[in-house]
Coordinates of C-alpha atoms in Angstrom, one line a residue:
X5 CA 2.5 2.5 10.7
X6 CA -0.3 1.8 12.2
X7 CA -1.6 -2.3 12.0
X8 CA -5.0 -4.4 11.6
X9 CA -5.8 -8.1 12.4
X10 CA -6.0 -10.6 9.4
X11 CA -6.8 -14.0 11.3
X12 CA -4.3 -15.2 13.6
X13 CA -1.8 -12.5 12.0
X14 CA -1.3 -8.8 12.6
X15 CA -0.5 -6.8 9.5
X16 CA -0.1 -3.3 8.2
X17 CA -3.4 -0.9 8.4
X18 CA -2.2 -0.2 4.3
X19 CA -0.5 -3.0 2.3
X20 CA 1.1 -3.0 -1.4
X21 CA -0.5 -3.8 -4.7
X22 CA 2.4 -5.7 -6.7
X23 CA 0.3 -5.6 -9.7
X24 CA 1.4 -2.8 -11.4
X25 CA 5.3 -4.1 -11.0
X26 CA 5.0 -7.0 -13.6
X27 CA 1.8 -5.9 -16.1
X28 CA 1.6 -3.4 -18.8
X29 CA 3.6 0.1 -18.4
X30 CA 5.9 -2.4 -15.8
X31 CA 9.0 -0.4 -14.7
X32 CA 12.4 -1.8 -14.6
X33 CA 13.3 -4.7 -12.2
X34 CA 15.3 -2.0 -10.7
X35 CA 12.8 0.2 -9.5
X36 CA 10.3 -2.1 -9.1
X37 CA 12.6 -3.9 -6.2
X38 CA 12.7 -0.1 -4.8
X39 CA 9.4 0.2 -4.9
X40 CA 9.2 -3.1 -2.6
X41 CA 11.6 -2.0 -0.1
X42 CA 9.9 1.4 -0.1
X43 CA 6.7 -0.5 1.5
X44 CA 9.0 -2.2 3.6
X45 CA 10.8 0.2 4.7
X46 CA 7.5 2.1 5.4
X47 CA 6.5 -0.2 7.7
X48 CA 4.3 -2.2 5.2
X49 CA 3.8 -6.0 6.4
X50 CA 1.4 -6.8 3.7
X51 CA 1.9 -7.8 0.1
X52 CA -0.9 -8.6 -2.3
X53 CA 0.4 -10.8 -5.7
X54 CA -1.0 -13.5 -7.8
X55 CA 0.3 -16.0 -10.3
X56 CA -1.6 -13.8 -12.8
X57 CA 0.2 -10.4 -12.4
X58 CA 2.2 -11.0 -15.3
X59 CA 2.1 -9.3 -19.1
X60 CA 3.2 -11.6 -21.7
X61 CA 1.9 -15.2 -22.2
X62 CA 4.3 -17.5 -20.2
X63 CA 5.2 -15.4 -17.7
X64 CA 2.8 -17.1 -15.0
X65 CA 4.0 -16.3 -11.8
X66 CA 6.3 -13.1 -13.0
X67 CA 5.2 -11.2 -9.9
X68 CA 5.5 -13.6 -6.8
X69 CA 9.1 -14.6 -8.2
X70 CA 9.5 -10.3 -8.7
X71 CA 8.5 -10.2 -4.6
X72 CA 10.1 -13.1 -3.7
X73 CA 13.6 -11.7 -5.1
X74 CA 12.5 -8.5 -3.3
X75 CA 11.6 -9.8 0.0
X76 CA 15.6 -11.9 -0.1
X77 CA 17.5 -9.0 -0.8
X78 CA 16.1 -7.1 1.4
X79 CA 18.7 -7.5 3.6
X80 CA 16.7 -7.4 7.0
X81 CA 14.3 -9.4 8.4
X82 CA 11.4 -9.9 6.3
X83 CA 9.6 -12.9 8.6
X84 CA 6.6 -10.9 9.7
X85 CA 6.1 -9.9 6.0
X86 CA 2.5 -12.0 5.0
X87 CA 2.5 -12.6 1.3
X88 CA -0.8 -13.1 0.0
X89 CA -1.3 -14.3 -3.4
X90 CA -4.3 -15.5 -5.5
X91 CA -4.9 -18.5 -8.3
X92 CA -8.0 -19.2 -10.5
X93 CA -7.1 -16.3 -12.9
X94 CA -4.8 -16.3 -15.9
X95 CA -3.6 -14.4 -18.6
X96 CA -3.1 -15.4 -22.4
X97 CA -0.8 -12.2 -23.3
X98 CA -3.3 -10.5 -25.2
X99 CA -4.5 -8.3 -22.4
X100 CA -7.3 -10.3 -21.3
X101 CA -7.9 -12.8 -18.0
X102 CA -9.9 -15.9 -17.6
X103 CA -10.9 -17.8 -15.1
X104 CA -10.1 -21.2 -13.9
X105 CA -11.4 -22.1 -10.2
X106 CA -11.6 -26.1 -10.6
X107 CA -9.9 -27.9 -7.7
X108 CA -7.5 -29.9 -9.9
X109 CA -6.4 -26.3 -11.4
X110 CA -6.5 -24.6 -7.9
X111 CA -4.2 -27.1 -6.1
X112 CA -1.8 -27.2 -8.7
X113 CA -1.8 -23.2 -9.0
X114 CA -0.7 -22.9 -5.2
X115 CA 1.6 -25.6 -5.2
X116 CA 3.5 -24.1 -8.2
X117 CA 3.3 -20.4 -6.3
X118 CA 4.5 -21.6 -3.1
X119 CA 7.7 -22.6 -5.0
X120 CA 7.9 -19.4 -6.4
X121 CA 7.5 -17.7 -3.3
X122 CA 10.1 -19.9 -1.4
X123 CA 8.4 -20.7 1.0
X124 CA 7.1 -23.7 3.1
X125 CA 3.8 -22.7 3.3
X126 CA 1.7 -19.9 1.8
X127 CA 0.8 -17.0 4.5
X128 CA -2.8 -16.5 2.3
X129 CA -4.1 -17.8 -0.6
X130 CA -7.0 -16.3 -2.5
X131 CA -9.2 -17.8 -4.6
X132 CA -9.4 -15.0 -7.4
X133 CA -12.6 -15.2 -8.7
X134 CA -15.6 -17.6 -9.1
X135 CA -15.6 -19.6 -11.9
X136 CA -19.3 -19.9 -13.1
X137 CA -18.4 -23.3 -14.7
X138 CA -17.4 -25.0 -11.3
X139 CA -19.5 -25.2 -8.3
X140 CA -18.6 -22.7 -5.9
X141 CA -18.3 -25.3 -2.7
X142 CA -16.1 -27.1 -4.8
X143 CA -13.5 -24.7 -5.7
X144 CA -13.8 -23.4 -2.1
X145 CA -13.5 -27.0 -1.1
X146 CA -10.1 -26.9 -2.7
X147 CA -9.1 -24.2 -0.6
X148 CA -10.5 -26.4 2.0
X149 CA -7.9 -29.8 1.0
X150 CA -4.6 -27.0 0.3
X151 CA -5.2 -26.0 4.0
X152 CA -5.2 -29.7 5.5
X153 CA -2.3 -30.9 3.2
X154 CA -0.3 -27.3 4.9
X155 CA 0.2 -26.1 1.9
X156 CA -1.3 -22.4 2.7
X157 CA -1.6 -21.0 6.4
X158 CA -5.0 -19.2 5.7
X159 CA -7.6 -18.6 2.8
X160 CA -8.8 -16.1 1.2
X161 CA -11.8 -15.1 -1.5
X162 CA -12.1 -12.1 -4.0
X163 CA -14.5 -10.9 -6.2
X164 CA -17.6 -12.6 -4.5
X165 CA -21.1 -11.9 -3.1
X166 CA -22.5 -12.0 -0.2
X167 CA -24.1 -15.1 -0.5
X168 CA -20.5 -16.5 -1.8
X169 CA -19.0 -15.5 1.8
X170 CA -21.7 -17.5 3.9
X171 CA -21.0 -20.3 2.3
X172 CA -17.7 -20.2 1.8
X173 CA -17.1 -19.3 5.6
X174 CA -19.3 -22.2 6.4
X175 CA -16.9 -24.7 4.6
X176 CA -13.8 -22.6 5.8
X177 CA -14.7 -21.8 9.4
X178 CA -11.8 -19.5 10.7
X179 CA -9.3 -20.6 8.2
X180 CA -11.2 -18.2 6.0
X181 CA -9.7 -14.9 7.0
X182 CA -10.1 -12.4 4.1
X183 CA -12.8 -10.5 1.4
X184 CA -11.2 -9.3 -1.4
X185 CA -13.4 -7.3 -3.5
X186 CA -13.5 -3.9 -5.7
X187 CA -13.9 -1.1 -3.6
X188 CA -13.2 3.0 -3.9
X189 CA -14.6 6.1 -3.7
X190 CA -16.0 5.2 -7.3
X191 CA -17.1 1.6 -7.0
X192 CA -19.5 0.7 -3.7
X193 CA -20.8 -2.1 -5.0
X194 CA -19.5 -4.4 -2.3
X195 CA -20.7 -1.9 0.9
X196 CA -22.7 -5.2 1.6
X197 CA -20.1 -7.5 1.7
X198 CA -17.8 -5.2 3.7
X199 CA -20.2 -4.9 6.1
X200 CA -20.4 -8.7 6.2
X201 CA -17.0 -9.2 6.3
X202 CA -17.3 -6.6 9.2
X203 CA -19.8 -9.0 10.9
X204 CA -17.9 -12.1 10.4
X205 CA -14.4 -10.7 11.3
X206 CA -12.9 -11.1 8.1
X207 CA -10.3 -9.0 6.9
X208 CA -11.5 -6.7 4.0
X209 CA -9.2 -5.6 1.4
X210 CA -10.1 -3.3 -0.9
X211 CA -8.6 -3.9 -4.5
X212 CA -8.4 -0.5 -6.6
X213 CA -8.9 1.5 -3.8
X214 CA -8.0 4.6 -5.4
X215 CA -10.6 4.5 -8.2
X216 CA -12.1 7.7 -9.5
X217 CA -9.0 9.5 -7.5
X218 CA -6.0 7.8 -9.5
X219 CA -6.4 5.6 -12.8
X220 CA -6.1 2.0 -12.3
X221 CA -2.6 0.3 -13.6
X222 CA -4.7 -1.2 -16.1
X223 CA -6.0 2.2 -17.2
X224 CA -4.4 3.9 -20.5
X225 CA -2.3 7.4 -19.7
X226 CA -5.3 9.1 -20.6
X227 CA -7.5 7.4 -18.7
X228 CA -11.0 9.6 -16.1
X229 CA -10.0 10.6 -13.0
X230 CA -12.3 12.9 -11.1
X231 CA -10.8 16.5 -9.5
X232 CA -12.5 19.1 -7.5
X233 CA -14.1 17.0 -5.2
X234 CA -14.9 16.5 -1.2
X235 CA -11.2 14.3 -1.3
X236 CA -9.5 17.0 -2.8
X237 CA -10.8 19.4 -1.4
X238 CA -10.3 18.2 2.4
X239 CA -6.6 17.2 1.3
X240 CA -5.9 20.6 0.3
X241 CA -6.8 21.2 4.3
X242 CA -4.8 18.8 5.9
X243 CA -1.8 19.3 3.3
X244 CA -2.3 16.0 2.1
X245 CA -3.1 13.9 -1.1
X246 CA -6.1 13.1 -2.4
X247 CA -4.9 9.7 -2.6
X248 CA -3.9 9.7 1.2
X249 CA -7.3 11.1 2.3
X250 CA -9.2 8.2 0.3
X251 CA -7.0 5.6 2.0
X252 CA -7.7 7.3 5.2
X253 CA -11.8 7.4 4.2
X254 CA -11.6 3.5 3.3
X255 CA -9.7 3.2 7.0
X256 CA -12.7 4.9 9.1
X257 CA -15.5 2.6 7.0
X258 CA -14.4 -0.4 8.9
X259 CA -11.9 -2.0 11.5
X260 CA -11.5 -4.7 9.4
X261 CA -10.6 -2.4 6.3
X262 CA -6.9 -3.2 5.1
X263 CA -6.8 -1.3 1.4
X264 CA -3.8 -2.7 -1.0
X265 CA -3.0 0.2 -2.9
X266 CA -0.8 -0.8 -6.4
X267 CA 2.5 1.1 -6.7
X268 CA 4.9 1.1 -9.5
X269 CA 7.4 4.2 -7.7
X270 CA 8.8 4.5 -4.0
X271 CA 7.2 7.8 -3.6
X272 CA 3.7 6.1 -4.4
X273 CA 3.9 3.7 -1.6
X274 CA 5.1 5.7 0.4
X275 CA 2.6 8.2 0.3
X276 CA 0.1 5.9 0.3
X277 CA 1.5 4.4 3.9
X278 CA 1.6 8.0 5.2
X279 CA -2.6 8.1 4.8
X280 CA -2.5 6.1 8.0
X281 CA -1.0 9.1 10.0
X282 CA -4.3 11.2 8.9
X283 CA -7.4 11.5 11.4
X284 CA -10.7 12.7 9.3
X285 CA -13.6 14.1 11.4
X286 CA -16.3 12.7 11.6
X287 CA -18.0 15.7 9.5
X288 CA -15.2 14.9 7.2
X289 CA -16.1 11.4 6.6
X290 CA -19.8 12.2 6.2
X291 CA -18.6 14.7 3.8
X292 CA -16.1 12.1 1.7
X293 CA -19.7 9.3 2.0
X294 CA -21.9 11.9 0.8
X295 CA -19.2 12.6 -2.1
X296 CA -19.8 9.3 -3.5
X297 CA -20.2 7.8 -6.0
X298 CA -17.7 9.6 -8.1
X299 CA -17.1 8.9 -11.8
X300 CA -14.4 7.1 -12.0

């Protein structure tokens, strides 16, 4: 495994989506506990959860109690393992999300997911999306009061802008440490954030990373994936996956490029922890940038 800064911390270059363990299509406990130790035993130091990664109404927090159960049976050390979970999001059960970024919500949110997580303090916390009823500063400013009480190490923001990340870095200073937006070989939307990120030293983490090579979690089985392009075509070279090689593309756009690819099998992490391993020319990557944007 090969590792990238976050902060103060040092994790893995790949981390795991726990999404798909505790939504729609979940597998068993079972596997998905497999699936965990998999990216442990990998080499993966980087989990990616939220209160929200659930299915059913009333099951808030179904997927940090899922790794937390994970992370204590592991049966080895797991204390350079960061956790990172998100609140402002929920689910009603009926396969939509909303979005709740108020302060009182926020605080409460990482109080009740540091309790499931077991832990003393949250490693990072992310705020999972801007609420366009609140004021961004002040659900960023709860971030802001959760790290002074101690009850996260290090924040966190997803699904922002670029003018969301100046501002929130201005009220955050360094205890802002990560970008967490959409990015893939089908969605570029946020190359201008990345490159921000890039320029402010934050952490970038890619959620879907995979799109347009491998459907989403949230996808239905019959969901568009593309085939016969630049990725599959260079992974047929290096006896790869296409999957691995656009890891390994998302690795080469930026130092500060940590994607979190969702699993749901051992194999899946596992393969996706082996795209760290792969070197791409650089007439590879230009190849793999000018393949883009690919339907997804």
């Amino acid at each position: 495994m090969q590792y990238r800064t976050m902060g103060n911390t040092t994790v893995s270059a790949v981390g795991l989506g726990a999404m798909p363990l505790s939504i729609e299509h979940r597998p068993d406990e079972p596997q998905a506990i497999a699936t965990i130790h998999a990216a442990l035993d990998a080499g993966v130091t980087l989990i990616d959860t939220a209160d929200s990664y659930h299915w059913h109404a009333g099951e808030a927090g179904h997927n940090e109690l899922l790794v937390a159960r994970a992370l204590a049976r592991y049966g080895r050390d797991t204390s350079h393992v960061l956790v990172a979970t998100k609140g402002g999001r929920g689910r009603p059960g009926d396969g939509s999300w909303t979005v709740t970024a108020s302060p009182a919500h926020l605080k409460n949110a990482a109080e009740a997911s540091r309790q499931r997580l077991g832990v003393e303090a949250i490693g990072l916390y992310q705020l999972h999306k801007p609420d366009p009823a609140v004021p961004w500063a002040e659900s960023v400013g709860a971030l802001r009061e959760l790290l002074d009480a101690g009850t996260i190490r290090a924040a966190g923001i997803s699904n922002v802008t670029t003018g969301q990340i100046r501002q929130a870095h201005a009220i955050l200073g360094n205890d802002l440490v990560s970008v967490q937006n959409q990015y893939s070989p089908a969605v570029r939307d946020s190359e201008p954030e990345l490159r921000l990120s890039a320029q402010l030293g934050l952490a970038f983490l890619p959620w879907s990373p995979l799109g347009g090579i491998s459907r989403s979690s949230l996808d239905g089985p019959s969901g568009p994936t593309s085939a016969s392009t630049a990725f599959h075509r260079i992974a047929a070279e290096h006896g790869a996956s296409p999957q691995q090689i656009a890891l390994a593309w998302l690795l080469t756009r930026s130092p500060t490029v940590i994607p979190v690819p969702g699993a749901s099998r051992p194999a899946s992490i596992q393969g996706s922890a082996g795209a760290v391993e792969l070197e791409l020319s650089e007439e590879e990557q230009a190849q793999l940038a000018d393949a883009l944007p690919l339907s997804g």
